[in-house]
Amino acid sequence: MWQNQETAAMLGFGTAHPQTPMSFLDEVTEGLSVAALDRVARTLAPDDSGFRYRIVSKTTLARRLKQRDTRLSSEESARLVRLADVWGAALDVWKEAGAARAFLFRPHAMLHGRLPIDVVLQAEVGARIVRDILGGLQYGSAV
């Protein structure tokens, strides 16, 4: 399902029992774990301790943890999957985490000067736009 195992592992999916597309959808709908949120945030923005609050608000996360609810909502899980998916695509293009991170956190002309990470977080269509840019880089079209 995932283009690289690092991306799957970030979300908490191991290779012991491969995911089918529908079982993956079920897990996302039921809510991924807060641990997955922390892994993705540490991977994408290791120097930004507040990055996870761009995915789940600080107050919402605090309330859930206080109630011992360690699951994200389906919407938050979908946002996390979008981030992990684009991260995997950026790694495929740039081959190195630092370069992939630099791409995601640097303004891009084709995004009208916006940061790719912001566009991905905004909506699913934003993730598709960023993936299209990455695809153009990977396969040699001018971007």
C-alpha positions as a printed NumPy array, in Angstrom:
array([[  0.   ,   0.   ,   0.   ],
       [  2.788,   2.466,   0.866],
       [  5.642,   3.394,  -1.427],
       [  8.146,   2.905,   1.367],
       [  8.214,   1.001,   4.626],
       [  9.4  ,   4.021,   6.612],
       [  6.133,   5.795,   5.861],
       [  4.078,   2.762,   6.889],
       [  6.09 ,   2.363,  10.08 ],
       [  5.592,   6.046,  10.944],
       [  1.851,   5.465,  10.909],
       [  2.191,   2.293,  12.979],
       [  1.697,  -0.265,  10.227],
       [  4.282,  -3.017,  10.351],
       [  5.085,  -5.705,   7.854],
       [  3.9  ,  -8.553,  10.087],
       [  0.417,  -8.429,   8.591],
       [  0.231,  -6.37 ,   5.397],
       [ -2.629,  -3.932,   5.112],
       [ -5.284,  -4.291,   2.485],
       [ -6.702,  -1.005,   1.222],
       [ -9.981,  -1.608,   3.061],
       [ -8.396,  -2.613,   6.375],
       [ -6.222,   0.481,   6.119],
       [ -9.335,   2.614,   5.513],
       [-11.027,   1.013,   8.522],
       [ -8.064,   1.82 ,  10.781],
       [ -7.914,   5.427,   9.612],
       [-11.674,   5.813,  10.081],
       [-11.468,   4.355,  13.592],
       [ -8.587,   6.696,  14.378],
       [ -4.838,   6.3  ,  14.3  ],
       [ -2.897,   6.437,  17.537],
       [ -1.442,   9.498,  19.199],
       [  1.874,   7.631,  18.964],
       [  1.57 ,   7.806,  15.162],
       [  1.012,  11.553,  15.466],
       [  4.172,  11.872,  17.539],
       [  6.238,   9.752,  15.1  ],
       [  5.1  ,  11.771,  12.085],
       [  5.693,  15.094,  13.86 ],
       [  9.19 ,  14.043,  15.01 ],
       [ 10.082,  12.824,  11.523],
       [  8.819,  15.815,   9.565],
       [  9.735,  18.572,  12.006],
       [ 12.266,  17.224,  14.528],
       [ 13.214,  20.713,  15.724],
       [  9.624,  21.948,  16.154],
       [  8.05 ,  20.563,  19.338],
       [  4.762,  22.264,  18.491],
       [  4.356,  20.799,  14.989],
       [  1.954,  18.11 ,  16.18 ],
       [ -0.467,  20.864,  17.227],
       [ -0.835,  21.82 ,  13.576],
       [ -2.46 ,  18.415,  13.091],
       [ -4.407,  18.217,  16.368],
       [ -5.   ,  21.307,  18.482],
       [ -3.136,  21.495,  21.761],
       [ -6.312,  21.659,  23.855],
       [ -7.946,  18.739,  22.028],
       [ -4.841,  16.591,  22.417],
       [ -4.481,  17.483,  26.101],
       [ -8.139,  16.64 ,  26.764],
       [ -7.823,  13.284,  24.992],
       [ -4.692,  12.319,  26.834],
       [ -6.252,  13.316,  30.153],
       [ -9.192,  11.03 ,  29.351],
       [ -6.745,   8.298,  28.296],
       [ -8.142,   8.435,  24.773],
       [ -5.137,   7.628,  22.605],
       [ -6.948,   7.703,  19.256],
       [ -7.193,  10.541,  16.783],
       [-10.449,  11.383,  15.059],
       [-10.946,  10.1  ,  11.525],
       [-10.389,  13.631,  10.181],
       [ -7.142,  14.045,  12.132],
       [ -6.058,  10.573,  11.032],
       [ -6.732,  11.457,   7.395],
       [ -4.612,  14.612,   7.786],
       [ -1.83 ,  12.512,   9.277],
       [ -2.023,  10.026,   6.399],
       [ -1.802,  12.915,   3.901],
       [  1.335,  14.161,   5.595],
       [  2.926,  10.724,   5.716],
       [  2.035,  10.069,   2.08 ],
       [  3.561,  13.334,   0.852],
       [  6.573,  12.759,   3.095],
       [  7.104,   9.382,   1.412],
       [  6.838,  10.993,  -2.023],
       [  9.317,  13.725,  -1.019],
       [ 11.742,  11.07 ,   0.22 ],
       [ 11.408,   9.208,  -3.069],
       [ 12.35 ,  12.377,  -4.954],
       [ 15.027,  13.795,  -2.676],
       [ 16.423,  10.477,  -1.309],
       [ 17.411,  12.109,   1.968],
       [ 15.329,  13.326,   4.899],
       [ 17.001,  16.736,   5.194],
       [ 16.412,  17.559,   1.524],
       [ 12.807,  16.31 ,   1.66 ],
       [ 12.215,  18.416,   4.774],
       [ 13.774,  21.474,   3.105],
       [ 11.381,  21.091,   0.155],
       [  8.329,  20.827,   2.408],
       [  9.236,  23.799,   4.598],
       [ 10.442,  26.214,   1.912],
       [  8.138,  28.532,  -0.083],
       [  7.48 ,  27.203,  -3.581],
       [  6.736,  29.365,  -6.638],
       [  4.133,  26.939,  -8.003],
       [  2.242,  27.282,  -4.72 ],
       [  2.265,  31.096,  -4.955],
       [  5.022,  31.275,  -2.378],
       [  3.279,  29.068,   0.154],
       [  5.017,  26.254,   2.008],
       [  4.204,  22.787,   0.632],
       [  3.611,  21.537,   4.194],
       [  0.924,  24.201,   4.704],
       [ -0.792,  23.247,   1.455],
       [ -0.78 ,  19.57 ,   2.453],
       [ -2.249,  20.36 ,   5.865],
       [ -4.971,  22.539,   4.38 ],
       [ -6.826,  19.91 ,   2.346],
       [ -6.627,  16.668,   0.389],
       [ -6.518,  18.604,  -2.862],
       [ -3.482,  20.465,  -1.496],
       [ -1.698,  17.162,  -0.968],
       [ -2.47 ,  16.223,  -4.598],
       [ -1.03 ,  19.518,  -5.814],
       [  2.186,  18.98 ,  -3.84 ],
       [  2.42 ,  15.357,  -5.034],
       [  2.058,  16.606,  -8.623],
       [  4.992,  18.965,  -8.092],
       [  7.025,  16.108,  -6.617],
       [  6.06 ,  13.901,  -9.555],
       [  7.263,  16.578, -11.959],
       [ 10.574,  16.741, -10.114],
       [ 10.934,  12.985, -10.079],
       [ 10.069,  12.425, -13.726],
       [ 11.801,  15.449, -15.174],
       [  9.161,  17.999, -16.102],
       [  9.963,  21.628, -15.435],
       [  8.822,  22.753, -11.983]])
